[in-house]
XYZ file of C-alpha atoms in Angstrom:
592
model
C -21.395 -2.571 -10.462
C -24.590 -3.273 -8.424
C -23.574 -7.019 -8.209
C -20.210 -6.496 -6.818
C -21.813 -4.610 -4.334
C -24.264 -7.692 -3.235
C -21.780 -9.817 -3.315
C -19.825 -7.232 -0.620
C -22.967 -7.137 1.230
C -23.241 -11.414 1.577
C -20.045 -11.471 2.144
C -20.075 -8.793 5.467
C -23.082 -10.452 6.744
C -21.884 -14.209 6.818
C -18.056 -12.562 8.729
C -21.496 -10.945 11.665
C -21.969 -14.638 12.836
C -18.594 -14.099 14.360
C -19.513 -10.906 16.132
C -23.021 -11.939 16.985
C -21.718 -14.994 18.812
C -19.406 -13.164 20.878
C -22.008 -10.686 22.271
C -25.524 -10.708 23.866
C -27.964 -12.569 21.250
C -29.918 -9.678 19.836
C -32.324 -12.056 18.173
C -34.369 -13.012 21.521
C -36.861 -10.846 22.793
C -36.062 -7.665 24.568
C -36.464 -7.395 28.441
C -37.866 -4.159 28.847
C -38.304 -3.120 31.983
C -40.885 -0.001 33.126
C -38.525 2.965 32.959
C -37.581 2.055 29.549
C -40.754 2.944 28.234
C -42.373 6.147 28.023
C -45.038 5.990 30.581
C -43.612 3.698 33.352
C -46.886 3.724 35.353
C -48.822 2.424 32.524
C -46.907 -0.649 31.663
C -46.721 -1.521 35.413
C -50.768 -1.625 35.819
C -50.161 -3.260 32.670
C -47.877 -6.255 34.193
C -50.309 -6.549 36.815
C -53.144 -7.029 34.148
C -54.852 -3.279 35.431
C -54.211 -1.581 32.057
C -55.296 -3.311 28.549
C -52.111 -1.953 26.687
C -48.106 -1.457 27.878
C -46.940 1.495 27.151
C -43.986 1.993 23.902
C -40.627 1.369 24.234
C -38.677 4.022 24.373
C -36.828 3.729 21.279
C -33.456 4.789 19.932
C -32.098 6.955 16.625
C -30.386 5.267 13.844
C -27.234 6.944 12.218
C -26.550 5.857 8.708
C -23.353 5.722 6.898
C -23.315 4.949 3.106
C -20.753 5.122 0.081
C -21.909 3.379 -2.933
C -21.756 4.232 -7.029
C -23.596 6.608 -8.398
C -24.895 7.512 -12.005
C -26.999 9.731 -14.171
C -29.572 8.409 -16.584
C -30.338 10.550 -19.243
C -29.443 11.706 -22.805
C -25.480 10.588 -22.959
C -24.263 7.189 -22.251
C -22.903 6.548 -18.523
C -19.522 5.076 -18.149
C -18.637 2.304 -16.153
C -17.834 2.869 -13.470
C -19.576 6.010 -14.123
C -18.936 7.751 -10.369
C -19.142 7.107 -6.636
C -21.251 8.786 -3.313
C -21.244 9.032 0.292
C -23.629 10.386 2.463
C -25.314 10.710 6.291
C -28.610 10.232 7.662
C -30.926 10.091 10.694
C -33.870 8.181 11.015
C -36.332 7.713 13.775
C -39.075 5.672 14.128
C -42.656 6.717 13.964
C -44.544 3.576 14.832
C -43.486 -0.314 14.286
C -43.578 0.230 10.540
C -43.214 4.001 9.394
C -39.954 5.569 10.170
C -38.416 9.355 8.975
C -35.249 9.681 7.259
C -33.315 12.801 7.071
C -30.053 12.511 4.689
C -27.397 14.535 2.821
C -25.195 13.199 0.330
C -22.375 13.688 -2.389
C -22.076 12.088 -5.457
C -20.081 12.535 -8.730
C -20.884 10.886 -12.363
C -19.285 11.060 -15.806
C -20.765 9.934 -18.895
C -19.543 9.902 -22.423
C -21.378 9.283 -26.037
C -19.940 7.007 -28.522
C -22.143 8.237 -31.075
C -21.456 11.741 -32.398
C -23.877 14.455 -32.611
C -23.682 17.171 -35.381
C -22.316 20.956 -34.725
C -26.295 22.135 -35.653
C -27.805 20.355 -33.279
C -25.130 20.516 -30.547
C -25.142 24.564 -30.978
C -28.827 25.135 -30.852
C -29.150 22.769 -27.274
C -29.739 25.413 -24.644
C -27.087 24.907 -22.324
C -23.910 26.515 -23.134
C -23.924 30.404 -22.872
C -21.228 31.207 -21.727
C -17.102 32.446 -23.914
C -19.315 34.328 -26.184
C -21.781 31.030 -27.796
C -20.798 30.520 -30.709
C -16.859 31.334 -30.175
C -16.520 28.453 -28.419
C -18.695 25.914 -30.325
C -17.702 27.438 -34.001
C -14.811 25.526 -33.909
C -16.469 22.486 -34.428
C -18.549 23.433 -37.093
C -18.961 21.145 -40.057
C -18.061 18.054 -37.850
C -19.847 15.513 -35.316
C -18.803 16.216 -31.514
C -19.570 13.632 -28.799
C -21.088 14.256 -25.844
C -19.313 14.128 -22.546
C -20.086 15.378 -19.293
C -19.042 15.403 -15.335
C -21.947 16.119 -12.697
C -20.644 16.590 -8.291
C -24.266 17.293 -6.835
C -25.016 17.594 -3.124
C -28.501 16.435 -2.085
C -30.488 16.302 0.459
C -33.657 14.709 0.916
C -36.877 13.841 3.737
C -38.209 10.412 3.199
C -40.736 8.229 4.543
C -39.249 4.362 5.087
C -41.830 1.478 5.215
C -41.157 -1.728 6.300
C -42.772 -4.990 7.603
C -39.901 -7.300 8.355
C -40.635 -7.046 12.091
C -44.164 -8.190 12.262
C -43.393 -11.949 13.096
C -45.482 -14.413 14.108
C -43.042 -17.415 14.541
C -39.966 -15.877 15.881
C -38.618 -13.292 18.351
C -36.936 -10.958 16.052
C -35.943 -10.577 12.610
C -32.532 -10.793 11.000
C -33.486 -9.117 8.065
C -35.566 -5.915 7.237
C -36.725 -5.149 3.732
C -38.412 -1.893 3.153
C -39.262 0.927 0.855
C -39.053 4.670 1.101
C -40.383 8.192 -1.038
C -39.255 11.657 -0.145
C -38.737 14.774 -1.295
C -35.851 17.297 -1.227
C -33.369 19.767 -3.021
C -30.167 19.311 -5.182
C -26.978 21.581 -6.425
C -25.495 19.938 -9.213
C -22.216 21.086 -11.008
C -21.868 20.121 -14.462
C -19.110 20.440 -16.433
C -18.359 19.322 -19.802
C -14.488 18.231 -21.718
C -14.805 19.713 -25.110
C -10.894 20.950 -25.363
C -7.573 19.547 -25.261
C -5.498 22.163 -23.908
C -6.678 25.449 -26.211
C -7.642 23.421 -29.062
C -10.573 21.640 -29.904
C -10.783 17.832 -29.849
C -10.439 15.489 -33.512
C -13.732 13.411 -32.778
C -13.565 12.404 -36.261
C -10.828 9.352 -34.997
C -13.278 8.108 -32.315
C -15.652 6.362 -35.067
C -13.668 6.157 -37.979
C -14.614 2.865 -39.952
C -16.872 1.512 -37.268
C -20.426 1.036 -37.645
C -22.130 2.151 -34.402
C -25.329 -0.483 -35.000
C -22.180 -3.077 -34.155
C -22.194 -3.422 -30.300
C -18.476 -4.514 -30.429
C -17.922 -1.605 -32.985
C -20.278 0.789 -30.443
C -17.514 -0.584 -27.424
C -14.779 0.257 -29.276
C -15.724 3.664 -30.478
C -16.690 4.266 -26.802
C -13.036 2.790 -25.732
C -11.160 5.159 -28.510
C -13.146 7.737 -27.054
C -11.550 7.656 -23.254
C -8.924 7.416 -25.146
C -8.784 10.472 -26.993
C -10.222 12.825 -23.519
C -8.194 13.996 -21.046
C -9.661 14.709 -17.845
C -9.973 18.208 -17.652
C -13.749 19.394 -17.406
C -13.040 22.971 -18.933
C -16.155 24.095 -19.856
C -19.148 24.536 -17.982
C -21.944 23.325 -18.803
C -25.892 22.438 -18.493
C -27.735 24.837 -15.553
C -26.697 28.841 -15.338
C -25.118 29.284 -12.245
C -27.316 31.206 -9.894
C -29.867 30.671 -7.844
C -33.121 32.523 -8.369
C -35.850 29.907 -7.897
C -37.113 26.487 -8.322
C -37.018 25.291 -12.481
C -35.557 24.071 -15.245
C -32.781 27.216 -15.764
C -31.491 27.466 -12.058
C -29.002 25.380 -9.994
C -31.047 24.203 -7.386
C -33.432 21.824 -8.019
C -36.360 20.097 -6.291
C -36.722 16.343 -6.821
C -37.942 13.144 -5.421
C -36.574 10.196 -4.404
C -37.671 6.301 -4.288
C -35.880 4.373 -2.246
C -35.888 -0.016 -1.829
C -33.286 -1.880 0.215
C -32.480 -4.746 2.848
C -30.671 -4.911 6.018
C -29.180 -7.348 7.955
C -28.761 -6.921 11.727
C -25.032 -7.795 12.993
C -25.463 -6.702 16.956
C -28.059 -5.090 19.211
C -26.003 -1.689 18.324
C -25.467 -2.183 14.069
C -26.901 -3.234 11.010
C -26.075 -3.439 7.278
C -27.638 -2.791 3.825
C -28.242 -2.699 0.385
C -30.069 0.202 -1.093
C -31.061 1.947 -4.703
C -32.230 5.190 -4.742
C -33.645 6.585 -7.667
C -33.775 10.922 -7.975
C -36.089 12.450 -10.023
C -35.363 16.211 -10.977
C -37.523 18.731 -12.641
C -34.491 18.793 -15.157
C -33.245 17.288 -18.529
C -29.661 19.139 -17.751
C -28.488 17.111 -15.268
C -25.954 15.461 -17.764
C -25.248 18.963 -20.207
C -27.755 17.846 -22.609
C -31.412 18.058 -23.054
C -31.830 15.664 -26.373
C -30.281 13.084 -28.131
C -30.656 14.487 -31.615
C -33.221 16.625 -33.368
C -35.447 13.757 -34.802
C -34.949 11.455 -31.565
C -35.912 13.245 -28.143
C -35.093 11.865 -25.207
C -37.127 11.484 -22.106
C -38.359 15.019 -20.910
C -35.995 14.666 -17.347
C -32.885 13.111 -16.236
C -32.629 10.398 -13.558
C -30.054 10.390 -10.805
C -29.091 6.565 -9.526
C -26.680 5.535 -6.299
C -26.685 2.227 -5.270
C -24.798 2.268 -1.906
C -24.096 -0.227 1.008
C -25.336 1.320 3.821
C -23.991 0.873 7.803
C -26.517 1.435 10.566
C -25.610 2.642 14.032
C -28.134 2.952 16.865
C -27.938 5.749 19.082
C -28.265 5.675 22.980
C -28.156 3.170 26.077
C -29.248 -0.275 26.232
C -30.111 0.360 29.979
C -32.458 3.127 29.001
C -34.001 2.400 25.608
C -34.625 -0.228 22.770
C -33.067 -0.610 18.999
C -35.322 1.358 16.811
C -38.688 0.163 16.227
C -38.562 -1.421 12.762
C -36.245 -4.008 14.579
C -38.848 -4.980 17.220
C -41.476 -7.214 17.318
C -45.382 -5.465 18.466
C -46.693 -9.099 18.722
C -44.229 -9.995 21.299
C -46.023 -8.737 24.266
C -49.457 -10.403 23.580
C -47.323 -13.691 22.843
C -45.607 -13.812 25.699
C -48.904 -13.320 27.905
C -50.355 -15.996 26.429
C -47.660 -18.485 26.991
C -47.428 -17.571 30.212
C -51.570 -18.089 30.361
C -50.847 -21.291 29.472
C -48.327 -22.729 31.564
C -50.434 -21.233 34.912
C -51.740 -23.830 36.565
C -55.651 -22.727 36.862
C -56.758 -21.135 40.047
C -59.106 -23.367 41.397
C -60.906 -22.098 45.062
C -62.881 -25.709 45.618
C -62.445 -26.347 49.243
C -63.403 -29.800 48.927
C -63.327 -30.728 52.949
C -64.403 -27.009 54.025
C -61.730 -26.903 56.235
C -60.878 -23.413 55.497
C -57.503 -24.310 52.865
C -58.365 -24.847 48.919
C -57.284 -28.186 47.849
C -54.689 -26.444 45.706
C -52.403 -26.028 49.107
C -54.655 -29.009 51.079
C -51.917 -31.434 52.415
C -55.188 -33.354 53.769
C -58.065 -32.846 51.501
C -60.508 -35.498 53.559
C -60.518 -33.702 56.957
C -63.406 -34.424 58.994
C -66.089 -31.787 59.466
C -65.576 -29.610 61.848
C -61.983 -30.477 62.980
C -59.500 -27.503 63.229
C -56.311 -27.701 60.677
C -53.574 -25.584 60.341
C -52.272 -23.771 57.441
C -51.567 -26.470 55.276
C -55.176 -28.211 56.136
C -53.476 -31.020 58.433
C -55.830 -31.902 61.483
C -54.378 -30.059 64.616
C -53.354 -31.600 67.467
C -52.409 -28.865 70.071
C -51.156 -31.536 72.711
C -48.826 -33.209 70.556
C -50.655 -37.037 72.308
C -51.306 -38.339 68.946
C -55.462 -37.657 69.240
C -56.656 -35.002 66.886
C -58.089 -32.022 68.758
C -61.953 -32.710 66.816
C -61.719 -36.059 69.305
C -59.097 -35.048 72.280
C -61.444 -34.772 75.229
C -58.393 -32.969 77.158
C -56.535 -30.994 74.072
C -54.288 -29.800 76.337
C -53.075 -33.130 78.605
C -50.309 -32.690 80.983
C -47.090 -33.928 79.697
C -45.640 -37.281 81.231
C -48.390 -39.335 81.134
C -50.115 -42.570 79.620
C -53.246 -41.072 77.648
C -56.437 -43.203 76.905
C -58.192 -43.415 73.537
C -60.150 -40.373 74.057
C -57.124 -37.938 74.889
C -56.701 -37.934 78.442
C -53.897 -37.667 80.398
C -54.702 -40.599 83.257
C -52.872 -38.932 86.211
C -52.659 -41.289 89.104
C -55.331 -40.730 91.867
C -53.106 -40.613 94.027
C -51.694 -37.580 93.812
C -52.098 -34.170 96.350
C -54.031 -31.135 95.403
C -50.881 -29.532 95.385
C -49.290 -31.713 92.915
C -52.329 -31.657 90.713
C -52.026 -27.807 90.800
C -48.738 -28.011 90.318
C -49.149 -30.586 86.968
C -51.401 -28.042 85.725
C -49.382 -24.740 86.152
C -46.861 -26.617 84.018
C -48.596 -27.488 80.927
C -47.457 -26.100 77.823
C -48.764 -22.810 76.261
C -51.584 -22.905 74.402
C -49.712 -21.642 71.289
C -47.981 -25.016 71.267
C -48.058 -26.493 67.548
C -52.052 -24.893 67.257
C -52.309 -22.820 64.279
C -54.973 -21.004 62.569
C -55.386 -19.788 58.923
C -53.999 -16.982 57.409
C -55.069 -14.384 54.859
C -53.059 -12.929 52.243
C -53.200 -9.182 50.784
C -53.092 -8.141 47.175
C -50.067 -5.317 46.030
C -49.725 -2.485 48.260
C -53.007 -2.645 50.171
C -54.300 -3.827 53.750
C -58.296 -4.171 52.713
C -59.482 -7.781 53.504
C -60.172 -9.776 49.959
C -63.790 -11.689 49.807
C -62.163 -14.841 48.992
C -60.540 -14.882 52.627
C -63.888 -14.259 54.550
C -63.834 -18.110 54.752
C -61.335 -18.390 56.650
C -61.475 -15.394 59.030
C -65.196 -17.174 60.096
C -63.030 -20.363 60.719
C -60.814 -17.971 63.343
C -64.049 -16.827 64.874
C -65.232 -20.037 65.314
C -62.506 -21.134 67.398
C -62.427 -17.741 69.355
C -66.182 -18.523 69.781
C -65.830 -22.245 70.970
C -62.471 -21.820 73.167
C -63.716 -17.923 74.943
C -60.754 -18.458 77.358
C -57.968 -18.475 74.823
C -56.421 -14.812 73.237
C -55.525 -14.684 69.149
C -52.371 -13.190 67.436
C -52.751 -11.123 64.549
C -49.565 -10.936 62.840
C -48.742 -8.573 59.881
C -46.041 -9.639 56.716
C -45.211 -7.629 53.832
C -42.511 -8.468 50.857
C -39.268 -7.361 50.835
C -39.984 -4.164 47.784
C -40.241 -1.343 49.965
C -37.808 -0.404 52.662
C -38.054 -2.116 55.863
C -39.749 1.301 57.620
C -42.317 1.473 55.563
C -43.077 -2.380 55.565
C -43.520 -1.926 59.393
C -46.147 0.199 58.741
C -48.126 -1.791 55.742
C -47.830 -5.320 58.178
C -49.413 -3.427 61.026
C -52.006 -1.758 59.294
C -52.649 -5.263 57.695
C -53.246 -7.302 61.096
C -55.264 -3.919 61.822
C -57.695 -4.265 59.702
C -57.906 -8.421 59.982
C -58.482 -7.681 63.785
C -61.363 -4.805 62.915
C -63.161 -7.159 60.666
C -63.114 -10.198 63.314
C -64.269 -7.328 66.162
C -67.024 -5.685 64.229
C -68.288 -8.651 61.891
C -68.677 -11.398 64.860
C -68.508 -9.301 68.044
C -65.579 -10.413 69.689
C -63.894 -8.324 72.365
C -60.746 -6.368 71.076
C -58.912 -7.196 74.151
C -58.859 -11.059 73.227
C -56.462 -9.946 70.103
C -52.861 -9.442 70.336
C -51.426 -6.992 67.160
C -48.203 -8.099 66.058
C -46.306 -7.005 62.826
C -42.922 -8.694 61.117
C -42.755 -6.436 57.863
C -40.223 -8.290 55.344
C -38.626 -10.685 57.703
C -39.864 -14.587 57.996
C -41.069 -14.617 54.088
C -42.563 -17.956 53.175
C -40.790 -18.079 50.063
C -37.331 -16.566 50.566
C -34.822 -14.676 47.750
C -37.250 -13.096 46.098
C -35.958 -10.182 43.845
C -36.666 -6.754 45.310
C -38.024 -4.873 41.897
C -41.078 -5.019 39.770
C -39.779 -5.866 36.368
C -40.509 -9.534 37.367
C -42.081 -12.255 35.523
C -45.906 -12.728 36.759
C -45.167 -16.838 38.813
C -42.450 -14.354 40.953
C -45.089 -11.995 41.702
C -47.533 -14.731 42.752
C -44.654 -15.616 44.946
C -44.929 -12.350 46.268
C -47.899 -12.460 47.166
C -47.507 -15.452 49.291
C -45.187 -13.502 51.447
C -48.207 -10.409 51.961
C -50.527 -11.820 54.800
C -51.770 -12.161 58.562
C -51.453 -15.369 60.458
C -53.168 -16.237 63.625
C -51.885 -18.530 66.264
C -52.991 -18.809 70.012
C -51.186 -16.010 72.440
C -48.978 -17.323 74.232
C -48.039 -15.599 78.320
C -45.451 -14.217 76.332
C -46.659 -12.466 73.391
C -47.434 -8.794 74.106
C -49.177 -6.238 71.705
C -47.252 -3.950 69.512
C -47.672 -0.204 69.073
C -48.110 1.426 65.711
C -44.447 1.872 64.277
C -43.360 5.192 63.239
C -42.974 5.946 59.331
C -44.764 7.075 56.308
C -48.511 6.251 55.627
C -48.195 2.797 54.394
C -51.159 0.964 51.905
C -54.368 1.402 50.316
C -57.216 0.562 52.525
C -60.461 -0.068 49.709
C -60.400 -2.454 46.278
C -60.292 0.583 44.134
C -58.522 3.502 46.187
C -55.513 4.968 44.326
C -52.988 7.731 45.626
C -52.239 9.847 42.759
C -48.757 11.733 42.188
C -47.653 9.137 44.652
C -43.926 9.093 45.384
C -43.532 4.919 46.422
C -41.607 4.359 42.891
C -37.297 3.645 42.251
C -35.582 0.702 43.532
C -34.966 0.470 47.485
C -32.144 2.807 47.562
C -34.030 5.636 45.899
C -37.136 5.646 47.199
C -40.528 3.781 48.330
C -42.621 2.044 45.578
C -45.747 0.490 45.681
């Protein structure tokens, strides 16, 4: 019986290819985002490598369905197919490995002896006290009886389940998940026994007459004569007195244990199948009506309840909010997928080869001369636009419309009135044209100043130093995960504190500053997503988009007031604002 239920059990699993194939693959790794796990602000200072550990998924229940055969073994001979089961169960996962598993179950089982068993011995078996004793069993008196018996029980039973199917170090996920389980619980069995045909006793005599029970083709047909010869009416009761008093061998509730071993085979995301035998020990030898075999060959002190069962699985709760159950995830999938993404980084490497102020990492001109301003991307400036870089333009601001010489000057004809030569001047271009400065960027949620751009901010100096005629902008970006108010906020308190550090660090006169902030808008790298379940190269992205740049004020560019809105940032490396309330996605709330 157990093998037609494996083959059942191949045979589901191979028609699952279908159904896997036509949904999400459930055999990649989960994408498990912050709120599905049961401390949200631990696995994001995890993500951002703050926290050594991400927090647990949350996790859903399994509910199992199972129907499978069931049988007794003890002192009479099961039939085949000696009965059948069904049952329910929860289980929920401790950890990775241990799971609980609460379950209730029904199962029936007959069982019939082809060898006979004389009226002494079958009389003196505690077990049937009820008609009077003996005026039931006298009739049989003088002649072998064979055993028979039916047994319904209803179970239920706590087990621990083991398994280490999911502990992978080559793959994703697992397909399959073998495991064990041992429990404890209570039973109720019912046994009844067939010892009359209608009001009279049953002939045994014809169920062995002229066969030779040693003979296992004689044994089968002395077993075959004897289904013959029963009816199906379990008339008598039999083995346990029924009432319940407490825990033992003469009551109807029984404790017992269970050992459980099966396999599973995951079909979707939401079900899996499997195989299981269960074995149920009970502190009993009248599960099956009898408590011997004969009175010179004893049989084993207690019976032994088996159900082999195939067994569907069906996980409880939303995808959106929570994982399958534990034993179908991988714990070495985190750590994995860190260190793949270690490796593919390109290395952070701050060697500013030229000392021009940009690592070579973004250096579109690595060679620059000493000394000679560049712009953002390290390319020589040359404010003028005459084709002579400002570290050798004489006149880095030349008038426009005229022939310049090798050193950067415009050569304006001597001819010219004092009015036209004030005139020539008024209309050169703005200093802002084409000149740009560095720019520093800002780590998560904070407006402090990093020591890695203190570089740079000297390079701004320098110029401010060397050109005391000329005003600065300071202006403020954030990225585009908080709403836009509060992004106002975090991009002026940014070019803030960039302008405080240049004022009270070199000395320079707050009034040569202009504060300007942008918040979200003019990101340098555009269609970003707007949440924080993001793979770590979009965060760096991010962080491209969180900075100050400088430029040269132009006669246009005016200073900004402090925008209204909530208090916006962290100001020092390792400032935190507990309980705070920045967390949801943009229409629910700020985040950090």
């Amino acid at each position: 019986m157990t093998f037609k239920f494996i083959v059942l059990f191949s045979a589901l699993t191979a028609f699952s290819g279908v159904a896997i194939a036509q949904e999400d693959d459930p055999f990649n790794a989960p994408i498990i985002s912050d709120e599905m796990t049961v401390d949200a602000e631990q696995n994001q200072q995890w993500r951002l490598g703050q926290s050594k550990y991400p927090a647990r998924p949350k996790h859903m229940w399994e509910l199992g369905i199972n129907a499978g055969h069931a049988f007794i073994s003890g002192d009479v001979e099961s039939v085949a197919p000696s009965g059948f089961g069904v049952g329910l169960s929860l289980r929920r996962a401790v950890n990775y490995v241990l799971s609980i598993r609460v379950g209730v179950q029904y199962t029936t089982s007959k069982g019939a002896d082809a060898r006979g068993t004389s009226y002494k011995t079958f009389r003196a078996e505690r077990a049937f006290e009820q008609n009077g004793g003996d005026a039931v069993f006298g009739v049989y008196e003088g002649q072998d009886i064979h055993r028979n018996y039916k047994a319904t029980t209803i179970a239920g039973s706590v087990e621990a389940i083991v398994n280490i199917g999911n502990i992978l170090f080559h793959q994703a996920r697992n397909k399959w998940n073998g495991y064990v389980g041992f429990g404890i619980g209570l039973n109720a069995p019912d046994v009844t026994l067939n010892l009359f045909d209608g009001d009279s006793p049953y002939d045994f005599a014809s169920v062995t007459s002229g066969l030779n029970l040693d003979n296992l083709s004689d044994r089968k047909e002395a077993r075959s004569n004897l289904k013959d010869l029963l009816d199906d009416d379990y008339e008598t009761e039999g083995g346990i007195e029924k009432k319940i008093a407490k825990l033992g061998d003469d009551r109807t509730v029984l404790y017992h244990f269970v050992f459980s071993t099966g396999l599973s085979r995951k079909l979707s995301k939401r079900l899996n199948l499997g195989i299981e035998h269960q074995i149920m020990w009970v502190d009993s030898d009248l599960w099956d009506g009898y408590d011997r075999q004969s009175d010179v060959d004893e049989s084993t002190s207690n019976d032994l309840g088996h159900y082999t069962s195939l067994r569907l699985g069906i996980n409880l709760g939303s995808f959106e909010k929570s994982t399958e159950p534990l034993y179908w995830l991988n714990p070495l999938d985190a750590p994995y997928s860190d260190i793949a993404e270690l490796k593919q980084r390109p290395k952070f490497d701050l060697t500013d080869s030229d000392g021009d102020g940009v690592i070579d990492m973004i250096d579109a001109e690595k060679n620059t001369p000493a000394g000679s301003p560049v712009d953002t991307r390290g390319v020589t400036l040359d404010s003028d636009g005459d084709g002579i870089p400002d570290y050798k333009d004489k006149e880095r601001f030349s008038p426009p419309g005229y022939t310049i010489n090798s050193d950067g000057v415009a050569q304006v004809p001597e001819y010219l009135t004092e009015e036209e030569v004030v005139d020539l001047i008024n209309s050169r271009p703005a200093a802002k044209v084409d000149w740009f400065l560095p720019m520093v960027h800002f780590d998560l949620d904070k407006y402090f100043v990093k020591p890695e751009f203190y570089g740079q901010l000297h390079h701004v100096a320098t110029v401010m130093k060397t050109h005391p005629n000329i005003r600065v902008v300071a202006q403020g970006y954030a990225d585009n995960r908080n709403p836009d108010e509060y992004n106002r906020v975090l991009s002026y308190n940014r070019a803030n504190e960039a302008i405080n550090f240049l004022v009270s660090r070199y000395g320079i006169p707050r009034d040569r500053f202009v504060l300007m902030y942008s918040g979200e808008s003019e990101t340098l790298v555009p269609d970003l997503p707007d949440h924080h379940s993001i793979p770590r190269n979009q965060e760096m992205q991010h962080y491209m988009n969180r900075r100050v740049e400088f430029s040269v004020a132009g006669s246009d560019d005016q200073e900004m007031a402090k925008p209204t809105g909530p208090d916006a940032g962290e100001k020092s490396p390792g400032s935190s604002r507990p309980g705070s309330k920045y967390s949801g996605n943009r229409n629910s709330g700020y985040r950090p």
